[in-house]
Amino acid sequence: MTVSVLFELIAAGHLVLACLCMRWLARTGNKLLIIPMLLCLALLYDNAVIGAGRVIGAGEVLELVSVPRFAVHAVLTPLLIVWARAAADRAGVAWAGSRPAVATTWVLTVCSIGLALVNDVAGLSLQAQQWAGTLRYSNIPTPDSEALPVIITGVFVLVIGVGIWIRRRYSPLMITASIMTVAASLAASSPLLGNLGELILAAGLVGTAHWLARLPQTPPVPAGPITRLARRLGWIAFPLLIATSTIPTTEASTGNDLLAVAQAVYQVLLIIHAQLGITIYGLPPRGNRLRRFHTGFGYANIPLLAAGQLSALFSTTTGLAEFCTQALLITITAHVGIGTVFALRRKRSGPGLAITTQRGRSHPLPVTPH
């Protein structure tokens, strides 16, 4: 089986998802299905063109049919930001229906679409590329900021996925967005894995939109499981960060791929860990002085992570990216060190340890965080 056939199978998967969206949309009128349906149709076209590239052959025809791949991606991918906020609002996530949330999502969406149009439409420069027996046209040279709209969209959808899980105990969107983030880290060396990640995310989007139409009245996740999950994710992310920050990049593509996957995994874990922490401890954080100090170090990791990843996209700011990575390693080390103190305290005090508030009184964790 050639790789071209695998791309066609991915296209068939998007066709199935698009048909499901059309069927459910006609039956229920659920408008949340519209953007996932359009995205599935766009990805159907994208994978079909890549799969047929070898048969069509390099030339004007393949170049012409490749142009819509970039134009549609530039518009539809950032629209997932608007879709994700609407999904969170439908799920009952408290902040998603606020005016600042609506304004922020539209600003992010418009800026992402504008940047994508500049990179992949106005600045489109197609050149034929071969990979594993497939033939496709790519935008070469790749603009430094080409990945920025995708990163913004992916992080926002992941954050919304975590919020919906906390509020409604529904995890498929969070899981599929996490898988897509990891798959995207391999897209440069293996486009097939990147496109497979898109199919998995599309399934999560379609399934979430259909689930929200029924919206069973499930209670929020209790604070106890949220706290335990946040701790476990933090302990897993820490060694991955050390590995990606200290192990030198090798010349072998396999070594680079492993580091890229490890980096993507710890980024996902840190984003989820931070969001769970904000849910439990608040913003600004509650608790005694040591608790606030510990949580504050944890919160500082997110802007450092964002600054490091964004500056790494541009060749002129690689020094800043390295500085942010090292600063992130220091802040997380301090965060983990204080967390070890709390872990020892919990071990001595038993499982019923409560948070200490700013007033110095202890109380159980909230039971309806969202």
mmCIF file of C-alpha atoms in Angstrom:
data_model
loop_
_atom_site.group_PDB
_atom_site.id
_atom_site.type_symbol
_atom_site.label_atom_id
_atom_site.label_comp_id
_atom_site.label_asym_id
_atom_site.label_seq_id
_atom_site.Cartn_x
_atom_site.Cartn_y
_atom_site.Cartn_z
ATOM 1 C CA MET A 1 0.000 0.000 0.000
ATOM 2 C CA THR A 2 1.528 3.320 -1.054
ATOM 3 C CA VAL A 3 1.504 6.398 1.121
ATOM 4 C CA SER A 4 -0.714 8.122 -1.462
ATOM 5 C CA VAL A 5 -3.448 5.599 -0.673
ATOM 6 C CA LEU A 6 -3.147 6.425 3.030
ATOM 7 C CA PHE A 7 -3.794 10.080 2.277
ATOM 8 C CA GLU A 8 -6.875 9.042 0.291
ATOM 9 C CA LEU A 9 -8.055 6.974 3.273
ATOM 10 C CA ILE A 10 -7.688 10.031 5.494
ATOM 11 C CA ALA A 11 -9.728 11.955 2.918
ATOM 12 C CA ALA A 12 -12.394 9.234 3.117
ATOM 13 C CA GLY A 13 -12.451 9.637 6.900
ATOM 14 C CA HIS A 14 -13.130 13.357 6.530
ATOM 15 C CA LEU A 15 -15.878 12.552 4.026
ATOM 16 C CA VAL A 16 -17.580 10.292 6.577
ATOM 17 C CA LEU A 17 -17.350 12.986 9.247
ATOM 18 C CA ALA A 18 -18.711 15.637 6.863
ATOM 19 C CA CYS A 19 -21.653 13.403 5.965
ATOM 20 C CA LEU A 20 -22.408 12.851 9.643
ATOM 21 C CA CYS A 21 -22.361 16.607 10.195
ATOM 22 C CA MET A 22 -24.788 17.148 7.306
ATOM 23 C CA ARG A 23 -27.113 14.440 8.598
ATOM 24 C CA TRP A 24 -27.138 15.701 12.192
ATOM 25 C CA LEU A 25 -27.405 19.327 11.078
ATOM 26 C CA ALA A 26 -30.488 18.544 8.986
ATOM 27 C CA ARG A 27 -32.015 16.566 11.852
ATOM 28 C CA THR A 28 -31.282 18.871 14.796
ATOM 29 C CA GLY A 29 -30.382 22.275 13.346
ATOM 30 C CA ASN A 30 -27.316 22.335 15.613
ATOM 31 C CA LYS A 31 -25.255 25.258 14.280
ATOM 32 C CA LEU A 32 -22.156 24.083 16.111
ATOM 33 C CA LEU A 33 -21.836 21.427 13.391
ATOM 34 C CA ILE A 34 -21.310 23.983 10.603
ATOM 35 C CA ILE A 35 -17.648 24.871 11.146
ATOM 36 C CA PRO A 36 -16.557 21.239 11.781
ATOM 37 C CA MET A 37 -18.434 20.244 8.614
ATOM 38 C CA LEU A 38 -16.701 22.932 6.535
ATOM 39 C CA LEU A 39 -13.351 22.013 8.032
ATOM 40 C CA CYS A 40 -13.873 18.327 7.207
ATOM 41 C CA LEU A 41 -14.748 19.211 3.613
ATOM 42 C CA ALA A 42 -11.618 21.356 3.354
ATOM 43 C CA LEU A 43 -9.423 18.594 4.775
ATOM 44 C CA LEU A 44 -11.118 16.096 2.470
ATOM 45 C CA TYR A 45 -9.998 18.216 -0.477
ATOM 46 C CA ASP A 46 -6.533 18.743 0.994
ATOM 47 C CA ASN A 47 -5.806 15.040 1.487
ATOM 48 C CA ALA A 48 -7.404 14.057 -1.821
ATOM 49 C CA VAL A 49 -5.118 16.452 -3.723
ATOM 50 C CA ILE A 50 -2.028 15.170 -1.900
ATOM 51 C CA GLY A 51 -3.044 11.578 -2.529
ATOM 52 C CA ALA A 52 -3.650 12.238 -6.229
ATOM 53 C CA GLY A 53 -0.531 14.351 -6.727
ATOM 54 C CA ARG A 54 1.568 11.482 -7.983
ATOM 55 C CA VAL A 55 -1.059 10.568 -10.575
ATOM 56 C CA ILE A 56 -1.618 14.166 -11.734
ATOM 57 C CA GLY A 57 2.100 14.904 -11.916
ATOM 58 C CA ALA A 58 4.017 18.127 -11.428
ATOM 59 C CA GLY A 59 2.797 21.022 -13.529
ATOM 60 C CA GLU A 60 0.165 23.713 -13.847
ATOM 61 C CA VAL A 61 -2.801 21.449 -13.090
ATOM 62 C CA LEU A 62 -1.490 20.211 -9.753
ATOM 63 C CA GLU A 63 -0.265 23.701 -8.874
ATOM 64 C CA LEU A 64 -3.673 25.195 -9.671
ATOM 65 C CA VAL A 65 -5.638 22.685 -7.593
ATOM 66 C CA SER A 66 -3.179 23.145 -4.720
ATOM 67 C CA VAL A 67 -3.921 26.859 -4.251
ATOM 68 C CA PRO A 68 -7.319 26.305 -2.509
ATOM 69 C CA ARG A 69 -5.611 24.046 0.033
ATOM 70 C CA PHE A 70 -3.776 27.040 1.468
ATOM 71 C CA ALA A 71 -6.561 29.610 1.072
ATOM 72 C CA VAL A 72 -9.185 27.500 2.817
ATOM 73 C CA HIS A 73 -6.814 26.518 5.624
ATOM 74 C CA ALA A 74 -6.015 30.187 6.207
ATOM 75 C CA VAL A 75 -9.676 31.029 6.856
ATOM 76 C CA LEU A 76 -11.191 27.898 8.383
ATOM 77 C CA THR A 77 -8.518 26.898 10.905
ATOM 78 C CA PRO A 78 -8.707 30.142 12.967
ATOM 79 C CA LEU A 79 -12.518 29.953 12.958
ATOM 80 C CA LEU A 80 -12.125 27.063 15.393
ATOM 81 C CA ILE A 81 -11.314 29.720 18.014
ATOM 82 C CA VAL A 82 -14.820 31.177 17.675
ATOM 83 C CA TRP A 83 -16.299 27.683 17.531
ATOM 84 C CA ALA A 84 -14.475 26.559 20.677
ATOM 85 C CA ARG A 85 -15.700 29.531 22.720
ATOM 86 C CA ALA A 86 -19.269 28.921 21.546
ATOM 87 C CA ALA A 87 -18.933 25.243 22.478
ATOM 88 C CA ALA A 88 -17.684 26.170 25.949
ATOM 89 C CA ASP A 89 -20.569 28.595 26.374
ATOM 90 C CA ARG A 90 -23.044 25.869 25.351
ATOM 91 C CA ALA A 91 -21.412 23.514 27.863
ATOM 92 C CA GLY A 92 -21.867 26.028 30.662
ATOM 93 C CA VAL A 93 -18.232 27.056 31.198
ATOM 94 C CA ALA A 94 -18.678 30.205 33.282
ATOM 95 C CA TRP A 95 -16.254 32.603 31.618
ATOM 96 C CA ALA A 96 -17.006 31.602 28.019
ATOM 97 C CA GLY A 97 -20.181 33.690 27.755
ATOM 98 C CA SER A 98 -18.641 36.909 29.060
ATOM 99 C CA ARG A 99 -18.078 39.934 26.843
ATOM 100 C CA PRO A 100 -14.291 39.900 27.342
ATOM 101 C CA ALA A 101 -14.212 36.247 26.235
ATOM 102 C CA VAL A 102 -16.262 36.988 23.114
ATOM 103 C CA ALA A 103 -14.129 40.024 22.238
ATOM 104 C CA THR A 104 -10.871 38.150 22.845
ATOM 105 C CA THR A 105 -11.845 35.219 20.643
ATOM 106 C CA TRP A 106 -12.834 37.495 17.770
ATOM 107 C CA VAL A 107 -9.590 39.481 18.049
ATOM 108 C CA LEU A 108 -7.543 36.272 18.036
ATOM 109 C CA THR A 109 -9.559 34.921 15.108
ATOM 110 C CA VAL A 110 -9.280 38.042 12.956
ATOM 111 C CA CYS A 111 -5.543 38.430 13.653
ATOM 112 C CA SER A 112 -4.897 34.747 12.924
ATOM 113 C CA ILE A 113 -6.851 34.852 9.656
ATOM 114 C CA GLY A 114 -5.075 38.035 8.597
ATOM 115 C CA LEU A 115 -1.644 36.576 9.300
ATOM 116 C CA ALA A 116 -2.514 33.319 7.545
ATOM 117 C CA LEU A 117 -3.773 35.194 4.463
ATOM 118 C CA VAL A 118 -0.550 37.199 4.310
ATOM 119 C CA ASN A 119 1.598 34.064 4.602
ATOM 120 C CA ASP A 120 -0.358 31.510 2.579
ATOM 121 C CA VAL A 121 -2.321 33.588 0.055
ATOM 122 C CA ALA A 122 -0.626 36.910 -0.636
ATOM 123 C CA GLY A 123 2.839 35.432 -0.074
ATOM 124 C CA LEU A 124 2.156 32.027 -1.597
ATOM 125 C CA SER A 125 5.129 30.620 -3.476
ATOM 126 C CA LEU A 126 4.418 27.054 -4.581
ATOM 127 C CA GLN A 127 7.152 24.539 -5.276
ATOM 128 C CA ALA A 128 6.797 20.807 -5.915
ATOM 129 C CA GLN A 129 7.927 18.480 -3.142
ATOM 130 C CA GLN A 130 8.168 14.711 -2.953
ATOM 131 C CA TRP A 131 7.765 12.730 0.248
ATOM 132 C CA ALA A 132 7.494 8.946 0.597
ATOM 133 C CA GLY A 133 6.315 8.556 -2.968
ATOM 134 C CA THR A 134 3.786 11.417 -2.823
ATOM 135 C CA LEU A 135 3.924 14.655 -4.784
ATOM 136 C CA ARG A 136 2.487 17.934 -3.540
ATOM 137 C CA TYR A 137 3.042 21.670 -3.811
ATOM 138 C CA SER A 138 4.204 23.511 -0.687
ATOM 139 C CA ASN A 139 4.735 27.165 0.218
ATOM 140 C CA ILE A 140 8.519 27.552 -0.066
ATOM 141 C CA PRO A 141 10.304 29.315 1.519
ATOM 142 C CA THR A 142 8.130 28.780 4.569
ATOM 143 C CA PRO A 143 7.411 32.080 6.374
ATOM 144 C CA ASP A 144 8.669 32.235 9.972
ATOM 145 C CA SER A 145 5.187 33.058 11.257
ATOM 146 C CA GLU A 146 3.314 30.422 9.235
ATOM 147 C CA ALA A 147 2.780 28.168 12.260
ATOM 148 C CA LEU A 148 1.561 30.981 14.535
ATOM 149 C CA PRO A 149 -2.176 30.850 13.615
ATOM 150 C CA VAL A 150 -2.153 27.071 14.012
ATOM 151 C CA ILE A 151 -0.437 27.300 17.422
ATOM 152 C CA ILE A 152 -2.900 29.919 18.686
ATOM 153 C CA THR A 153 -5.866 27.886 17.474
ATOM 154 C CA GLY A 154 -4.553 24.600 18.845
ATOM 155 C CA VAL A 155 -3.817 26.000 22.308
ATOM 156 C CA PHE A 156 -7.208 27.709 22.499
ATOM 157 C CA VAL A 157 -9.084 24.535 21.525
ATOM 158 C CA LEU A 158 -7.061 22.548 24.079
ATOM 159 C CA VAL A 159 -7.883 25.055 26.834
ATOM 160 C CA ILE A 160 -11.566 24.878 25.928
ATOM 161 C CA GLY A 161 -11.382 21.080 25.928
ATOM 162 C CA VAL A 162 -10.058 21.126 29.488
ATOM 163 C CA GLY A 163 -12.768 23.597 30.525
ATOM 164 C CA ILE A 164 -15.529 21.401 29.110
ATOM 165 C CA TRP A 165 -14.076 18.356 30.867
ATOM 166 C CA ILE A 166 -14.068 20.171 34.199
ATOM 167 C CA ARG A 167 -17.584 21.497 33.736
ATOM 168 C CA ARG A 168 -19.268 18.474 32.113
ATOM 169 C CA ARG A 169 -16.888 15.495 32.533
ATOM 170 C CA TYR A 170 -16.621 15.252 28.741
ATOM 171 C CA SER A 171 -13.026 14.558 27.683
ATOM 172 C CA PRO A 172 -12.900 13.722 23.906
ATOM 173 C CA LEU A 173 -12.202 17.310 22.827
ATOM 174 C CA MET A 174 -9.352 17.642 25.336
ATOM 175 C CA ILE A 175 -7.890 14.273 24.293
ATOM 176 C CA THR A 176 -8.115 14.838 20.528
ATOM 177 C CA ALA A 177 -6.689 18.373 20.820
ATOM 178 C CA SER A 178 -3.757 16.950 22.809
ATOM 179 C CA ILE A 179 -3.161 14.284 20.162
ATOM 180 C CA MET A 180 -3.271 16.911 17.420
ATOM 181 C CA THR A 181 -0.648 18.996 19.241
ATOM 182 C CA VAL A 182 1.715 16.042 19.428
ATOM 183 C CA ALA A 183 1.028 15.026 15.813
ATOM 184 C CA ALA A 184 1.714 18.587 14.652
ATOM 185 C CA SER A 185 5.217 18.338 16.131
ATOM 186 C CA LEU A 186 5.938 15.564 13.611
ATOM 187 C CA ALA A 187 4.224 17.166 10.605
ATOM 188 C CA ALA A 188 7.439 18.665 9.220
ATOM 189 C CA SER A 189 9.182 15.281 8.989
ATOM 190 C CA SER A 190 6.031 13.197 8.456
ATOM 191 C CA PRO A 191 3.108 15.018 6.787
ATOM 192 C CA LEU A 192 1.053 11.829 7.013
ATOM 193 C CA LEU A 193 1.111 11.895 10.821
ATOM 194 C CA GLY A 194 0.202 15.581 10.828
ATOM 195 C CA ASN A 195 -2.795 14.939 8.587
ATOM 196 C CA LEU A 196 -3.802 11.925 10.643
ATOM 197 C CA GLY A 197 -3.759 14.183 13.706
ATOM 198 C CA GLU A 198 -6.113 16.548 11.872
ATOM 199 C CA LEU A 199 -8.512 13.669 11.244
ATOM 200 C CA ILE A 200 -8.471 12.735 14.930
ATOM 201 C CA LEU A 201 -9.103 16.338 15.960
ATOM 202 C CA ALA A 202 -11.910 16.640 13.388
ATOM 203 C CA ALA A 203 -13.563 13.568 14.922
ATOM 204 C CA GLY A 204 -13.304 15.240 18.328
ATOM 205 C CA LEU A 205 -14.864 18.450 17.003
ATOM 206 C CA VAL A 206 -17.751 16.649 15.317
ATOM 207 C CA GLY A 207 -18.373 14.403 18.314
ATOM 208 C CA THR A 208 -18.309 17.359 20.701
ATOM 209 C CA ALA A 209 -20.740 19.386 18.597
ATOM 210 C CA HIS A 210 -23.136 16.441 18.433
ATOM 211 C CA TRP A 211 -22.801 15.767 22.180
ATOM 212 C CA LEU A 212 -23.509 19.410 23.029
ATOM 213 C CA ALA A 213 -26.826 19.195 21.182
ATOM 214 C CA ARG A 214 -27.975 16.628 23.775
ATOM 215 C CA LEU A 215 -25.949 18.051 26.721
ATOM 216 C CA PRO A 216 -26.720 15.603 29.497
ATOM 217 C CA GLN A 217 -26.891 17.225 32.930
ATOM 218 C CA THR A 218 -23.630 15.898 34.313
ATOM 219 C CA PRO A 219 -22.186 17.607 37.403
ATOM 220 C CA PRO A 220 -18.744 19.243 37.369
ATOM 221 C CA VAL A 221 -15.677 17.210 38.230
ATOM 222 C CA PRO A 222 -15.055 17.365 42.021
ATOM 223 C CA ALA A 223 -12.031 19.295 43.222
ATOM 224 C CA GLY A 224 -10.265 16.195 44.548
ATOM 225 C CA PRO A 225 -9.769 14.437 41.177
ATOM 226 C CA ILE A 226 -8.792 17.756 39.563
ATOM 227 C CA THR A 227 -6.099 18.341 42.181
ATOM 228 C CA ARG A 228 -4.713 14.811 41.894
ATOM 229 C CA LEU A 229 -4.630 14.995 38.091
ATOM 230 C CA ALA A 230 -2.886 18.379 38.169
ATOM 231 C CA ARG A 231 -0.171 16.995 40.447
ATOM 232 C CA ARG A 232 0.389 13.891 38.326
ATOM 233 C CA LEU A 233 0.647 15.892 35.110
ATOM 234 C CA GLY A 234 3.168 18.202 36.741
ATOM 235 C CA TRP A 235 5.376 15.311 37.881
ATOM 236 C CA ILE A 236 5.289 13.822 34.368
ATOM 237 C CA ALA A 237 6.001 17.130 32.607
ATOM 238 C CA PHE A 238 9.039 18.043 34.714
ATOM 239 C CA PRO A 239 11.449 15.298 33.511
ATOM 240 C CA LEU A 240 10.305 15.857 29.922
ATOM 241 C CA LEU A 241 11.176 19.543 30.216
ATOM 242 C CA ILE A 242 14.606 18.681 31.616
ATOM 243 C CA ALA A 243 15.199 16.236 28.769
ATOM 244 C CA THR A 244 14.225 18.669 26.014
ATOM 245 C CA SER A 245 16.165 21.527 27.605
ATOM 246 C CA THR A 246 19.438 19.718 28.300
ATOM 247 C CA ILE A 247 19.787 16.985 25.676
ATOM 248 C CA PRO A 248 21.494 18.396 22.559
ATOM 249 C CA THR A 249 19.721 18.075 19.242
ATOM 250 C CA THR A 250 21.187 15.262 17.175
ATOM 251 C CA GLU A 251 21.726 15.186 13.469
ATOM 252 C CA ALA A 252 19.586 12.078 13.077
ATOM 253 C CA SER A 253 15.995 12.786 12.172
ATOM 254 C CA THR A 254 14.795 10.092 14.579
ATOM 255 C CA GLY A 255 16.461 11.864 17.499
ATOM 256 C CA ASN A 256 14.980 15.196 16.452
ATOM 257 C CA ASP A 257 11.534 13.632 16.155
ATOM 258 C CA LEU A 258 11.745 12.141 19.637
ATOM 259 C CA LEU A 259 12.750 15.492 21.108
ATOM 260 C CA ALA A 260 9.940 17.223 19.208
ATOM 261 C CA VAL A 261 7.395 14.744 20.555
ATOM 262 C CA ALA A 262 8.735 15.077 24.105
ATOM 263 C CA GLN A 263 8.562 18.861 23.807
ATOM 264 C CA ALA A 264 4.991 18.758 22.506
ATOM 265 C CA VAL A 265 3.921 16.366 25.272
ATOM 266 C CA TYR A 266 5.328 18.508 28.080
ATOM 267 C CA GLN A 267 3.741 21.615 26.550
ATOM 268 C CA VAL A 268 0.344 19.920 26.535
ATOM 269 C CA LEU A 269 0.842 18.704 30.101
ATOM 270 C CA LEU A 270 1.901 22.149 31.321
ATOM 271 C CA ILE A 271 -1.094 23.852 29.692
ATOM 272 C CA ILE A 272 -3.528 21.393 31.259
ATOM 273 C CA HIS A 273 -1.674 21.493 34.591
ATOM 274 C CA ALA A 274 -1.828 25.293 34.718
ATOM 275 C CA GLN A 275 -5.514 25.430 33.820
ATOM 276 C CA LEU A 276 -6.384 22.876 36.495
ATOM 277 C CA GLY A 277 -4.315 24.858 38.988
ATOM 278 C CA ILE A 278 -6.170 28.072 38.185
ATOM 279 C CA THR A 279 -9.467 26.218 38.617
ATOM 280 C CA ILE A 280 -8.510 25.006 42.084
ATOM 281 C CA TYR A 281 -6.426 27.847 43.508
ATOM 282 C CA GLY A 282 -7.839 30.849 41.659
ATOM 283 C CA LEU A 283 -6.224 33.809 39.942
ATOM 284 C CA PRO A 284 -4.599 35.403 41.902
ATOM 285 C CA PRO A 285 -3.929 32.250 43.904
ATOM 286 C CA ARG A 286 -5.537 31.586 47.291
ATOM 287 C CA GLY A 287 -3.857 30.068 50.301
ATOM 288 C CA ASN A 288 -1.090 30.861 52.779
ATOM 289 C CA ARG A 289 2.120 32.598 51.776
ATOM 290 C CA LEU A 290 3.974 29.434 50.771
ATOM 291 C CA ARG A 291 0.962 28.201 48.775
ATOM 292 C CA ARG A 292 0.680 31.510 46.906
ATOM 293 C CA PHE A 293 4.430 31.512 46.268
ATOM 294 C CA HIS A 294 4.287 27.945 44.949
ATOM 295 C CA THR A 295 1.249 28.589 42.733
ATOM 296 C CA GLY A 296 2.670 31.893 41.476
ATOM 297 C CA PHE A 297 5.780 30.092 40.206
ATOM 298 C CA GLY A 298 3.459 27.655 38.443
ATOM 299 C CA TYR A 299 1.514 30.443 36.770
ATOM 300 C CA ALA A 300 4.741 32.099 35.622
ATOM 301 C CA ASN A 301 5.547 29.028 33.559
ATOM 302 C CA ILE A 302 2.774 29.714 31.040
ATOM 303 C CA PRO A 303 3.942 33.152 29.777
ATOM 304 C CA LEU A 304 7.512 31.832 29.693
ATOM 305 C CA LEU A 305 6.380 28.817 27.672
ATOM 306 C CA ALA A 306 4.403 31.034 25.289
ATOM 307 C CA ALA A 307 7.275 33.510 24.864
ATOM 308 C CA GLY A 308 9.757 30.715 24.238
ATOM 309 C CA GLN A 309 7.606 28.977 21.639
ATOM 310 C CA LEU A 310 6.646 32.173 19.805
ATOM 311 C CA SER A 311 10.187 33.549 19.697
ATOM 312 C CA ALA A 312 11.449 30.177 18.432
ATOM 313 C CA LEU A 313 9.390 30.699 15.268
ATOM 314 C CA PHE A 314 11.598 33.587 14.111
ATOM 315 C CA SER A 315 15.235 33.277 13.189
ATOM 316 C CA THR A 316 16.046 36.683 14.708
ATOM 317 C CA THR A 317 14.787 35.761 18.184
ATOM 318 C CA THR A 318 16.335 32.337 18.738
ATOM 319 C CA GLY A 319 18.444 33.798 21.560
ATOM 320 C CA LEU A 320 15.305 34.962 23.341
ATOM 321 C CA ALA A 321 13.764 31.528 22.865
ATOM 322 C CA GLU A 322 16.780 29.898 24.519
ATOM 323 C CA PHE A 323 16.640 32.376 27.406
ATOM 324 C CA CYS A 324 12.924 31.699 27.956
ATOM 325 C CA THR A 325 13.553 27.953 27.921
ATOM 326 C CA GLN A 326 16.243 28.220 30.586
ATOM 327 C CA ALA A 327 14.102 30.588 32.668
ATOM 328 C CA LEU A 328 11.218 28.126 32.348
ATOM 329 C CA LEU A 329 13.468 25.346 33.617
ATOM 330 C CA ILE A 330 14.382 27.457 36.664
ATOM 331 C CA THR A 331 10.807 28.449 37.529
ATOM 332 C CA ILE A 332 9.503 24.905 37.133
ATOM 333 C CA THR A 333 12.366 23.564 39.266
ATOM 334 C CA ALA A 334 11.397 26.015 42.025
ATOM 335 C CA HIS A 335 7.733 25.093 41.566
ATOM 336 C CA VAL A 336 8.502 21.379 41.808
ATOM 337 C CA GLY A 337 10.767 21.918 44.818
ATOM 338 C CA ILE A 338 8.033 23.657 46.802
ATOM 339 C CA GLY A 339 5.567 21.055 45.535
ATOM 340 C CA THR A 340 7.791 18.382 47.080
ATOM 341 C CA VAL A 341 7.447 20.148 50.439
ATOM 342 C CA PHE A 342 3.651 20.035 50.115
ATOM 343 C CA ALA A 343 3.823 16.368 49.085
ATOM 344 C CA LEU A 344 5.773 15.515 52.237
ATOM 345 C CA ARG A 345 3.270 17.451 54.318
ATOM 346 C CA ARG A 346 0.374 15.578 52.725
ATOM 347 C CA LYS A 347 2.091 12.283 53.401
ATOM 348 C CA ARG A 348 2.401 13.145 57.089
ATOM 349 C CA SER A 349 -1.092 14.667 57.396
ATOM 350 C CA GLY A 350 -3.052 12.110 55.349
ATOM 351 C CA PRO A 351 -5.374 12.575 52.347
ATOM 352 C CA GLY A 352 -7.686 15.093 54.012
ATOM 353 C CA LEU A 353 -5.323 18.071 53.811
ATOM 354 C CA ALA A 354 -7.208 21.251 52.939
ATOM 355 C CA ILE A 355 -6.120 24.503 51.351
ATOM 356 C CA THR A 356 -5.300 27.392 53.664
ATOM 357 C CA THR A 357 -6.978 30.582 52.528
ATOM 358 C CA GLN A 358 -5.528 34.081 52.568
ATOM 359 C CA ARG A 359 -7.357 34.699 55.854
ATOM 360 C CA GLY A 360 -5.460 31.795 57.428
ATOM 361 C CA ARG A 361 -8.487 29.512 57.783
ATOM 362 C CA SER A 362 -8.675 26.053 56.280
ATOM 363 C CA HIS A 363 -11.645 24.833 54.272
ATOM 364 C CA PRO A 364 -12.356 22.005 51.846
ATOM 365 C CA LEU A 365 -11.701 22.551 48.175
ATOM 366 C CA PRO A 366 -14.661 23.885 46.153
ATOM 367 C CA VAL A 367 -16.893 21.198 44.702
ATOM 368 C CA THR A 368 -18.010 23.026 41.547
ATOM 369 C CA PRO A 369 -14.909 24.534 39.904
ATOM 370 C CA HIS A 370 -15.376 26.000 36.435
#
